[in-house]
PDB file of C-alpha atoms in Angstrom:
ATOM      1  CA  MET A  12      25.049  -1.219 -20.800  1.00 55.00           C
ATOM      2  CA  ARG A  13      24.167   2.188 -19.423  1.00 63.00           C
ATOM      3  CA  ARG A  14      21.306   2.437 -21.884  1.00 65.00           C
ATOM      4  CA  PHE A  15      19.611  -0.480 -20.153  1.00 66.00           C
ATOM      5  CA  THR A  16      20.134   0.630 -16.559  1.00 73.00           C
ATOM      6  CA  TRP A  17      16.497   1.734 -16.477  1.00 75.00           C
ATOM      7  CA  LEU A  18      15.280  -1.749 -17.414  1.00 79.00           C
ATOM      8  CA  VAL A  19      15.748  -3.503 -14.081  1.00 80.00           C
ATOM      9  CA  PRO A  20      14.032  -0.852 -11.893  1.00 82.00           C
ATOM     10  CA  THR A  21      11.232  -0.539 -14.455  1.00 84.00           C
ATOM     11  CA  LEU A  22      10.593  -4.283 -14.427  1.00 86.00           C
ATOM     12  CA  TYR A  23      10.728  -4.286 -10.633  1.00 86.00           C
ATOM     13  CA  ILE A  24       8.166  -1.481 -10.375  1.00 87.00           C
ATOM     14  CA  LEU A  25       5.885  -3.242 -12.852  1.00 87.00           C
ATOM     15  CA  PHE A  26       6.197  -6.425 -10.802  1.00 89.00           C
ATOM     16  CA  LEU A  27       5.192  -4.541  -7.648  1.00 87.00           C
ATOM     17  CA  MET A  28       2.277  -2.835  -9.378  1.00 89.00           C
ATOM     18  CA  LEU A  29       0.910  -6.032 -10.927  1.00 91.00           C
ATOM     19  CA  PRO A  30      -1.115  -7.152  -7.850  1.00 90.00           C
ATOM     20  CA  ILE A  31      -2.607  -3.667  -7.497  1.00 91.00           C
ATOM     21  CA  TYR A  32      -3.559  -3.585 -11.165  1.00 92.00           C
ATOM     22  CA  TRP A  33      -5.087  -7.059 -10.930  1.00 92.00           C
ATOM     23  CA  LEU A  34      -7.096  -6.025  -7.869  1.00 92.00           C
ATOM     24  CA  LEU A  35      -8.359  -2.943  -9.709  1.00 92.00           C
ATOM     25  CA  ASN A  36      -9.113  -5.060 -12.771  1.00 92.00           C
ATOM     26  CA  MET A  37     -11.175  -7.527 -10.728  1.00 92.00           C
ATOM     27  CA  SER A  38     -13.115  -4.725  -9.032  1.00 91.00           C
ATOM     28  CA  PHE A  39     -14.740  -3.808 -12.366  1.00 92.00           C
ATOM     29  CA  LYS A  40     -15.752  -7.385 -13.170  1.00 90.00           C
ATOM     30  CA  THR A  41     -18.608  -9.586 -12.066  1.00 88.00           C
ATOM     31  CA  THR A  42     -17.826 -12.645  -9.987  1.00 84.00           C
ATOM     32  CA  ASN A  43     -18.912 -14.908 -12.847  1.00 85.00           C
ATOM     33  CA  GLU A  44     -16.421 -13.286 -15.218  1.00 87.00           C
ATOM     34  CA  ILE A  45     -13.637 -13.521 -12.643  1.00 86.00           C
ATOM     35  CA  LEU A  46     -14.232 -17.247 -12.188  1.00 84.00           C
ATOM     36  CA  GLY A  47     -15.109 -18.033 -15.770  1.00 84.00           C
ATOM     37  CA  VAL A  48     -12.488 -16.479 -18.007  1.00 81.00           C
ATOM     38  CA  PHE A  49      -8.954 -15.057 -17.769  1.00 83.00           C
ATOM     39  CA  THR A  50      -8.750 -11.510 -19.156  1.00 83.00           C
ATOM     40  CA  LEU A  51      -6.324  -8.638 -18.726  1.00 84.00           C
ATOM     41  CA  TRP A  52      -9.202  -6.144 -18.584  1.00 86.00           C
ATOM     42  CA  PRO A  53     -12.954  -6.396 -17.939  1.00 88.00           C
ATOM     43  CA  ARG A  54     -15.043  -7.695 -20.828  1.00 87.00           C
ATOM     44  CA  GLU A  55     -18.240  -6.497 -19.136  1.00 85.00           C
ATOM     45  CA  PHE A  56     -17.223  -3.314 -17.339  1.00 88.00           C
ATOM     46  CA  THR A  57     -19.403  -2.765 -14.266  1.00 89.00           C
ATOM     47  CA  LEU A  58     -19.556  -0.325 -11.361  1.00 90.00           C
ATOM     48  CA  ASP A  59     -22.026  -2.420  -9.389  1.00 90.00           C
ATOM     49  CA  ASN A  60     -19.372  -3.461  -6.884  1.00 90.00           C
ATOM     50  CA  TYR A  61     -18.516   0.121  -5.977  1.00 92.00           C
ATOM     51  CA  ARG A  62     -22.156   1.125  -6.091  1.00 91.00           C
ATOM     52  CA  LYS A  63     -22.993  -1.493  -3.481  1.00 89.00           C
ATOM     53  CA  ILE A  64     -20.208  -0.326  -1.188  1.00 89.00           C
ATOM     54  CA  PHE A  65     -21.325   3.309  -1.288  1.00 89.00           C
ATOM     55  CA  THR A  66     -25.035   2.510  -0.892  1.00 89.00           C
ATOM     56  CA  ASP A  67     -24.934  -0.335   1.645  1.00 85.00           C
ATOM     57  CA  PRO A  68     -24.519   1.014   5.227  1.00 86.00           C
ATOM     58  CA  THR A  69     -22.704  -2.150   6.262  1.00 82.00           C
ATOM     59  CA  TRP A  70     -19.888  -1.330   3.865  1.00 87.00           C
ATOM     60  CA  TYR A  71     -19.414   2.432   4.118  1.00 86.00           C
ATOM     61  CA  ASN A  72     -19.925   2.366   7.892  1.00 90.00           C
ATOM     62  CA  GLY A  73     -17.072  -0.130   8.010  1.00 89.00           C
ATOM     63  CA  TYR A  74     -14.800   2.426   6.371  1.00 90.00           C
ATOM     64  CA  LEU A  75     -15.917   5.177   8.715  1.00 91.00           C
ATOM     65  CA  ASN A  76     -15.423   2.911  11.733  1.00 92.00           C
ATOM     66  CA  SER A  77     -11.926   1.985  10.625  1.00 92.00           C
ATOM     67  CA  LEU A  78     -10.919   5.595   9.999  1.00 92.00           C
ATOM     68  CA  SER A  79     -12.349   6.638  13.373  1.00 93.00           C
ATOM     69  CA  TYR A  80     -10.352   4.283  15.545  1.00 94.00           C
ATOM     70  CA  VAL A  81      -7.222   4.552  13.372  1.00 95.00           C
ATOM     71  CA  VAL A  82      -7.112   8.356  13.664  1.00 94.00           C
ATOM     72  CA  MET A  83      -7.909   8.123  17.374  1.00 96.00           C
ATOM     73  CA  ASN A  84      -5.105   5.629  17.922  1.00 96.00           C
ATOM     74  CA  THR A  85      -2.593   7.669  15.929  1.00 95.00           C
ATOM     75  CA  VAL A  86      -3.306  10.810  17.961  1.00 96.00           C
ATOM     76  CA  ILE A  87      -3.126   8.968  21.300  1.00 96.00           C
ATOM     77  CA  SER A  88       0.039   7.061  20.389  1.00 95.00           C
ATOM     78  CA  VAL A  89       2.010  10.051  19.134  1.00 95.00           C
ATOM     79  CA  THR A  90       0.834  12.290  22.003  1.00 95.00           C
ATOM     80  CA  ALA A  91       1.850   9.720  24.620  1.00 95.00           C
ATOM     81  CA  ALA A  92       5.129   8.899  22.879  1.00 95.00           C
ATOM     82  CA  LEU A  93       6.395  12.491  22.645  1.00 94.00           C
ATOM     83  CA  PRO A  94       7.171  13.086  26.367  1.00 93.00           C
ATOM     84  CA  ALA A  95       8.380   9.498  26.814  1.00 92.00           C
ATOM     85  CA  ALA A  96      10.790   9.782  23.891  1.00 93.00           C
ATOM     86  CA  TYR A  97      12.019  13.139  25.195  1.00 93.00           C
ATOM     87  CA  ALA A  98      12.819  11.574  28.571  1.00 91.00           C
ATOM     88  CA  PHE A  99      14.763   8.720  26.965  1.00 90.00           C
ATOM     89  CA  SER A 100      16.703  11.088  24.701  1.00 90.00           C
ATOM     90  CA  ARG A 101      17.576  13.753  27.283  1.00 89.00           C
ATOM     91  CA  TYR A 102      17.910  12.024  30.669  1.00 86.00           C
ATOM     92  CA  ARG A 103      19.809   9.072  32.095  1.00 84.00           C
ATOM     93  CA  PHE A 104      18.162   7.200  34.964  1.00 82.00           C
ATOM     94  CA  LEU A 105      18.385   3.798  36.612  1.00 81.00           C
ATOM     95  CA  GLY A 106      17.160   1.080  34.259  1.00 80.00           C
ATOM     96  CA  ASP A 107      16.531   3.418  31.329  1.00 80.00           C
ATOM     97  CA  LYS A 108      18.010   1.030  28.749  1.00 83.00           C
ATOM     98  CA  HIS A 109      16.116  -1.936  30.208  1.00 85.00           C
ATOM     99  CA  LEU A 110      12.865   0.027  30.197  1.00 85.00           C
ATOM    100  CA  PHE A 111      13.464   1.097  26.595  1.00 84.00           C
ATOM    101  CA  PHE A 112      14.065  -2.524  25.572  1.00 85.00           C
ATOM    102  CA  TRP A 113      10.949  -3.648  27.480  1.00 83.00           C
ATOM    103  CA  LEU A 114       8.877  -1.147  25.507  1.00 83.00           C
ATOM    104  CA  LEU A 115      10.148  -2.622  22.248  1.00 80.00           C
ATOM    105  CA  THR A 116       9.350  -6.177  23.369  1.00 81.00           C
ATOM    106  CA  ASN A 117       5.677  -5.174  23.550  1.00 78.00           C
ATOM    107  CA  ARG A 118       5.892  -4.296  19.864  1.00 78.00           C
ATOM    108  CA  MET A 119       7.444  -7.674  19.090  1.00 81.00           C
ATOM    109  CA  ALA A 120       4.591  -9.698  20.613  1.00 82.00           C
ATOM    110  CA  PRO A 121       1.896 -10.991  18.214  1.00 86.00           C
ATOM    111  CA  PRO A 122      -1.568  -9.412  18.608  1.00 87.00           C
ATOM    112  CA  ALA A 123      -3.113 -12.864  19.132  1.00 88.00           C
ATOM    113  CA  VAL A 124      -1.467 -13.025  22.579  1.00 89.00           C
ATOM    114  CA  PHE A 125      -3.529 -10.055  23.793  1.00 91.00           C
ATOM    115  CA  ALA A 126      -6.827 -10.740  22.013  1.00 91.00           C
ATOM    116  CA  LEU A 127      -8.491 -12.707  24.838  1.00 91.00           C
ATOM    117  CA  PRO A 128      -7.285 -10.468  27.738  1.00 93.00           C
ATOM    118  CA  PHE A 129      -8.431  -7.350  25.885  1.00 94.00           C
ATOM    119  CA  PHE A 130     -11.784  -8.952  25.076  1.00 93.00           C
ATOM    120  CA  GLN A 131     -12.473  -9.836  28.719  1.00 94.00           C
ATOM    121  CA  LEU A 132     -11.213  -6.499  30.020  1.00 93.00           C
ATOM    122  CA  TYR A 133     -13.232  -4.326  27.642  1.00 93.00           C
ATOM    123  CA  SER A 134     -16.335  -6.458  28.104  1.00 93.00           C
ATOM    124  CA  ALA A 135     -16.071  -5.963  31.863  1.00 93.00           C
ATOM    125  CA  VAL A 136     -15.770  -2.159  31.617  1.00 92.00           C
ATOM    126  CA  ASN A 137     -18.417  -1.801  28.850  1.00 92.00           C
ATOM    127  CA  LEU A 138     -15.961  -0.713  26.171  1.00 91.00           C
ATOM    128  CA  PHE A 139     -16.548  -3.671  23.871  1.00 93.00           C
ATOM    129  CA  ASP A 140     -17.630  -2.712  20.340  1.00 90.00           C
ATOM    130  CA  THR A 141     -16.406   0.880  20.639  1.00 92.00           C
ATOM    131  CA  TYR A 142     -13.774   2.887  18.785  1.00 92.00           C
ATOM    132  CA  ILE A 143     -11.789   3.581  21.935  1.00 93.00           C
ATOM    133  CA  ALA A 144     -11.437  -0.153  22.639  1.00 93.00           C
ATOM    134  CA  VAL A 145      -9.622  -0.824  19.372  1.00 94.00           C
ATOM    135  CA  ALA A 146      -7.661   2.422  19.584  1.00 94.00           C
ATOM    136  CA  LEU A 147      -6.352   1.629  23.075  1.00 94.00           C
ATOM    137  CA  ALA A 148      -5.565  -1.969  22.128  1.00 94.00           C
ATOM    138  CA  HIS A 149      -3.448  -0.810  19.205  1.00 95.00           C
ATOM    139  CA  CYS A 150      -1.616   1.626  21.493  1.00 93.00           C
ATOM    140  CA  LEU A 151       0.111  -1.371  23.082  1.00 91.00           C
ATOM    141  CA  PHE A 152       1.975  -1.848  19.803  1.00 92.00           C
ATOM    142  CA  ASN A 153       2.125   1.669  18.411  1.00 94.00           C
ATOM    143  CA  ILE A 154       3.368   3.631  21.428  1.00 93.00           C
ATOM    144  CA  PRO A 155       6.628   1.620  21.726  1.00 92.00           C
ATOM    145  CA  LEU A 156       7.232   2.021  18.004  1.00 90.00           C
ATOM    146  CA  ALA A 157       6.526   5.758  18.158  1.00 93.00           C
ATOM    147  CA  VAL A 158       8.816   6.163  21.183  1.00 93.00           C
ATOM    148  CA  TRP A 159      11.621   4.357  19.369  1.00 90.00           C
ATOM    149  CA  ILE A 160      11.275   6.469  16.217  1.00 89.00           C
ATOM    150  CA  LEU A 161      10.903   9.794  18.037  1.00 91.00           C
ATOM    151  CA  GLU A 162      13.798   9.074  20.383  1.00 90.00           C
ATOM    152  CA  GLY A 163      16.098   8.770  17.392  1.00 86.00           C
ATOM    153  CA  PHE A 164      14.985  12.120  15.979  1.00 88.00           C
ATOM    154  CA  MET A 165      15.179  13.846  19.367  1.00 90.00           C
ATOM    155  CA  SER A 166      18.673  12.539  20.030  1.00 87.00           C
ATOM    156  CA  GLY A 167      19.745  14.292  16.831  1.00 84.00           C
ATOM    157  CA  VAL A 168      18.681  17.669  18.252  1.00 87.00           C
ATOM    158  CA  PRO A 169      21.535  19.328  20.214  1.00 89.00           C
ATOM    159  CA  LYS A 170      20.902  19.720  23.933  1.00 87.00           C
ATOM    160  CA  GLU A 171      22.104  23.294  23.631  1.00 89.00           C
ATOM    161  CA  LEU A 172      18.676  24.126  22.181  1.00 89.00           C
ATOM    162  CA  ASP A 173      17.045  23.139  25.480  1.00 88.00           C
ATOM    163  CA  GLU A 174      19.589  25.045  27.527  1.00 88.00           C
ATOM    164  CA  THR A 175      19.211  28.184  25.421  1.00 89.00           C
ATOM    165  CA  ALA A 176      15.444  28.108  25.814  1.00 88.00           C
ATOM    166  CA  TYR A 177      15.730  27.756  29.593  1.00 88.00           C
ATOM    167  CA  VAL A 178      18.171  30.673  29.746  1.00 88.00           C
ATOM    168  CA  ASP A 179      15.693  32.767  27.751  1.00 85.00           C
ATOM    169  CA  GLY A 180      13.042  32.018  30.362  1.00 86.00           C
ATOM    170  CA  TYR A 181      10.899  29.527  28.484  1.00 86.00           C
ATOM    171  CA  PRO A 182       8.912  27.194  30.761  1.00 89.00           C
ATOM    172  CA  PHE A 183       9.311  23.556  29.753  1.00 88.00           C
ATOM    173  CA  TRP A 184       5.928  22.985  28.114  1.00 88.00           C
ATOM    174  CA  ARG A 185       6.107  26.236  26.156  1.00 90.00           C
ATOM    175  CA  PHE A 186       9.569  25.316  24.908  1.00 91.00           C
ATOM    176  CA  PHE A 187       8.455  21.769  24.141  1.00 91.00           C
ATOM    177  CA  VAL A 188       5.374  22.792  22.147  1.00 90.00           C
ATOM    178  CA  LYS A 189       6.573  25.928  20.375  1.00 90.00           C
ATOM    179  CA  ILE A 190      10.235  25.152  19.734  1.00 90.00           C
ATOM    180  CA  PHE A 191      11.086  21.496  20.164  1.00 92.00           C
ATOM    181  CA  ILE A 192       8.111  19.866  18.432  1.00 91.00           C
ATOM    182  CA  PRO A 193       8.498  21.932  15.219  1.00 90.00           C
ATOM    183  CA  THR A 194      12.165  20.933  15.204  1.00 90.00           C
ATOM    184  CA  ILE A 195      11.265  17.224  15.089  1.00 89.00           C
ATOM    185  CA  ALA A 196       8.248  17.581  12.798  1.00 86.00           C
ATOM    186  CA  ALA A 197       9.784  15.020  10.420  1.00 85.00           C
ATOM    187  CA  GLY A 198       9.966  12.449  13.215  1.00 88.00           C
ATOM    188  CA  ILE A 199       6.363  13.064  14.206  1.00 90.00           C
ATOM    189  CA  GLY A 200       5.310  12.543  10.597  1.00 87.00           C
ATOM    190  CA  VAL A 201       7.199   9.242  10.388  1.00 88.00           C
ATOM    191  CA  ALA A 202       5.825   8.003  13.716  1.00 91.00           C
ATOM    192  CA  ALA A 203       2.265   8.990  12.771  1.00 91.00           C
ATOM    193  CA  PHE A 204       2.625   7.192   9.445  1.00 90.00           C
ATOM    194  CA  PHE A 205       3.675   3.886  10.990  1.00 90.00           C
ATOM    195  CA  CYS A 206       1.026   4.112  13.714  1.00 93.00           C
ATOM    196  CA  PHE A 207      -1.634   4.810  11.107  1.00 93.00           C
ATOM    197  CA  MET A 208      -0.569   1.959   8.846  1.00 91.00           C
ATOM    198  CA  PHE A 209      -0.360  -0.656  11.618  1.00 91.00           C
ATOM    199  CA  SER A 210      -3.768   0.270  12.977  1.00 93.00           C
ATOM    200  CA  TRP A 211      -5.280   0.406   9.475  1.00 92.00           C
ATOM    201  CA  VAL A 212      -4.159  -3.079   8.411  1.00 89.00           C
ATOM    202  CA  GLU A 213      -4.474  -4.871  11.776  1.00 90.00           C
ATOM    203  CA  LEU A 214      -7.396  -7.300  11.700  1.00 88.00           C
ATOM    204  CA  LEU A 215      -7.336  -9.697  14.655  1.00 90.00           C
ATOM    205  CA  LEU A 216      -7.821  -7.227  17.524  1.00 92.00           C
ATOM    206  CA  ALA A 217     -10.151  -5.016  15.489  1.00 91.00           C
ATOM    207  CA  LYS A 218     -12.362  -7.986  14.690  1.00 90.00           C
ATOM    208  CA  THR A 219     -12.229  -9.465  18.212  1.00 91.00           C
ATOM    209  CA  LEU A 220     -13.099  -6.237  20.022  1.00 92.00           C
ATOM    210  CA  THR A 221     -16.019  -5.194  17.785  1.00 91.00           C
ATOM    211  CA  SER A 222     -19.262  -6.766  16.653  1.00 86.00           C
ATOM    212  CA  VAL A 223     -21.753  -4.307  15.082  1.00 83.00           C
ATOM    213  CA  ALA A 224     -21.476  -0.638  16.017  1.00 83.00           C
ATOM    214  CA  ALA A 225     -17.693  -0.303  15.479  1.00 84.00           C
ATOM    215  CA  LYS A 226     -17.078  -3.178  13.065  1.00 85.00           C
ATOM    216  CA  PRO A 227     -14.175  -2.269  10.731  1.00 87.00           C
ATOM    217  CA  ILE A 228     -14.072  -2.720   6.997  1.00 85.00           C
ATOM    218  CA  ALA A 229     -11.617  -5.621   7.304  1.00 79.00           C
ATOM    219  CA  ALA A 230     -14.156  -7.585   9.336  1.00 79.00           C
ATOM    220  CA  THR A 231     -16.866  -6.786   6.788  1.00 80.00           C
ATOM    221  CA  MET A 232     -14.684  -8.119   3.994  1.00 80.00           C
ATOM    222  CA  THR A 233     -14.393 -11.492   5.720  1.00 73.00           C
ATOM    223  CA  ARG A 234     -18.188 -11.913   5.754  1.00 66.00           C
ATOM    224  CA  THR A 235     -19.003 -11.694   2.075  1.00 60.00           C
ATOM    225  CA  ALA A 236     -19.648 -15.401   1.569  1.00 56.00           C
ATOM    226  CA  SER A 237     -23.076 -16.417   0.260  1.00 55.00           C
ATOM    227  CA  THR A 238     -24.709 -19.582  -1.016  1.00 51.00           C
ATOM    228  CA  ALA A 239     -23.057 -18.927  -4.393  1.00 55.00           C
ATOM    229  CA  GLY A 240     -19.601 -18.475  -2.829  1.00 63.00           C
ATOM    230  CA  TYR A 241     -17.533 -15.380  -2.231  1.00 74.00           C
ATOM    231  CA  GLU A 242     -18.417 -12.174  -4.069  1.00 82.00           C
ATOM    232  CA  LEU A 243     -14.957 -11.697  -5.539  1.00 86.00           C
ATOM    233  CA  GLY A 244     -15.739  -8.514  -7.449  1.00 87.00           C
ATOM    234  CA  LEU A 245     -17.124  -6.881  -4.321  1.00 88.00           C
ATOM    235  CA  LEU A 246     -14.102  -7.986  -2.311  1.00 89.00           C
ATOM    236  CA  ALA A 247     -11.783  -6.554  -4.968  1.00 90.00           C
ATOM    237  CA  ALA A 248     -13.616  -3.212  -4.939  1.00 91.00           C
ATOM    238  CA  ALA A 249     -13.432  -3.052  -1.147  1.00 90.00           C
ATOM    239  CA  GLY A 250      -9.751  -3.928  -1.245  1.00 89.00           C
ATOM    240  CA  THR A 251      -9.090  -1.206  -3.800  1.00 90.00           C
ATOM    241  CA  LEU A 252     -10.751   1.392  -1.590  1.00 90.00           C
ATOM    242  CA  THR A 253      -8.741   0.303   1.458  1.00 90.00           C
ATOM    243  CA  ILE A 254      -5.543   1.243  -0.380  1.00 89.00           C
ATOM    244  CA  ILE A 255      -6.612   4.874  -0.813  1.00 88.00           C
ATOM    245  CA  PRO A 256      -6.177   6.124   2.820  1.00 88.00           C
ATOM    246  CA  GLY A 257      -2.714   4.609   3.048  1.00 84.00           C
ATOM    247  CA  ALA A 258      -1.759   6.132  -0.297  1.00 86.00           C
ATOM    248  CA  PHE A 259      -2.853   9.585   0.905  1.00 86.00           C
ATOM    249  CA  VAL A 260      -0.847   9.248   4.116  1.00 84.00           C
ATOM    250  CA  ILE A 261       2.244   8.091   2.225  1.00 83.00           C
ATOM    251  CA  TYR A 262       1.926  11.035  -0.171  1.00 83.00           C
ATOM    252  CA  PHE A 263       1.883  13.627   2.624  1.00 80.00           C
ATOM    253  CA  VAL A 264       4.704  12.132   4.725  1.00 79.00           C
ATOM    254  CA  ARG A 265       6.921  10.791   1.919  1.00 77.00           C
ATOM    255  CA  ASN A 266       9.619  13.415   2.558  1.00 74.00           C
ATOM    256  CA  TYR A 267       9.579  12.723   6.280  1.00 74.00           C
ATOM    257  CA  ILE A 268       9.959   8.987   5.668  1.00 74.00           C
ATOM    258  CA  ALA A 269      12.979   9.654   3.459  1.00 69.00           C
ATOM    259  CA  LYS A 270      14.518  11.699   6.259  1.00 67.00           C
ATOM    260  CA  GLY A 271      13.788   8.879   8.677  1.00 64.00           C
ATOM    261  CA  PHE A 272      15.730   6.479   6.484  1.00 62.00           C
ATOM    262  CA  ALA A 273      18.602   8.978   6.374  1.00 61.00           C
ATOM    263  CA  LEU A 274      18.717   9.152  10.179  1.00 59.00           C
ATOM    264  CA  GLY A 275      18.623   5.393  10.495  1.00 50.00           C
ATOM    265  CA  ARG A 276      15.411   5.241  12.505  1.00 55.00           C
ATOM    266  CA  VAL A 277      13.189   3.717   9.771  1.00 54.00           C
TER     267      VAL A 277
END
């Protein structure tokens, strides 16, 4: 039986990779071939779908817009979560557990609940259709998640490290930036990963709070219908390209994510 222990995980991995392969397969086909015949690989291999994405400003601007507000949100969320998580991990104050739970309830709420309030608020302050509007909206969900993840990593750092730094004359912010943050670099990587991925795949708020100038790629993909129907090959090519940023992020933080699982915070 030991000879076949590799069979189950191999079949499972192939099952997981099948949708990705099929998406990639469709991206090199024309829409007529996709609708007309079932094939495991393209009969008429074409790069027209990718060519249109990289030459049409509507498409490649969508990718740039998405990356802009996603990176902005990740930086804001992690930066705001670091001092908050430190406070929860190092100090005890009245209502700390209730406040920590309240933060997590914000993460549990569906984005649809906040779509209309955010739309009216950002329209009133002239932030509608800007990167910062989407980035700040996603902070409502990402900051609580980042605080929760970072608090777990910080609680694993002995308090003696803080006390030793104070005895050596380190001011708080110097100790926090030069000593403490490098110690929890794995936690920052995990928190940044989850913030990036949520903001990258979230569609409702990104579509509601933008129209032209900051329209994300996800919103562009929902507007590919024509008189002949949906351009399936173009949609498949766009979907294939949306996987690439997430794959890069996973590659660089894969070791940190594994450590997060080990600490029980992921």
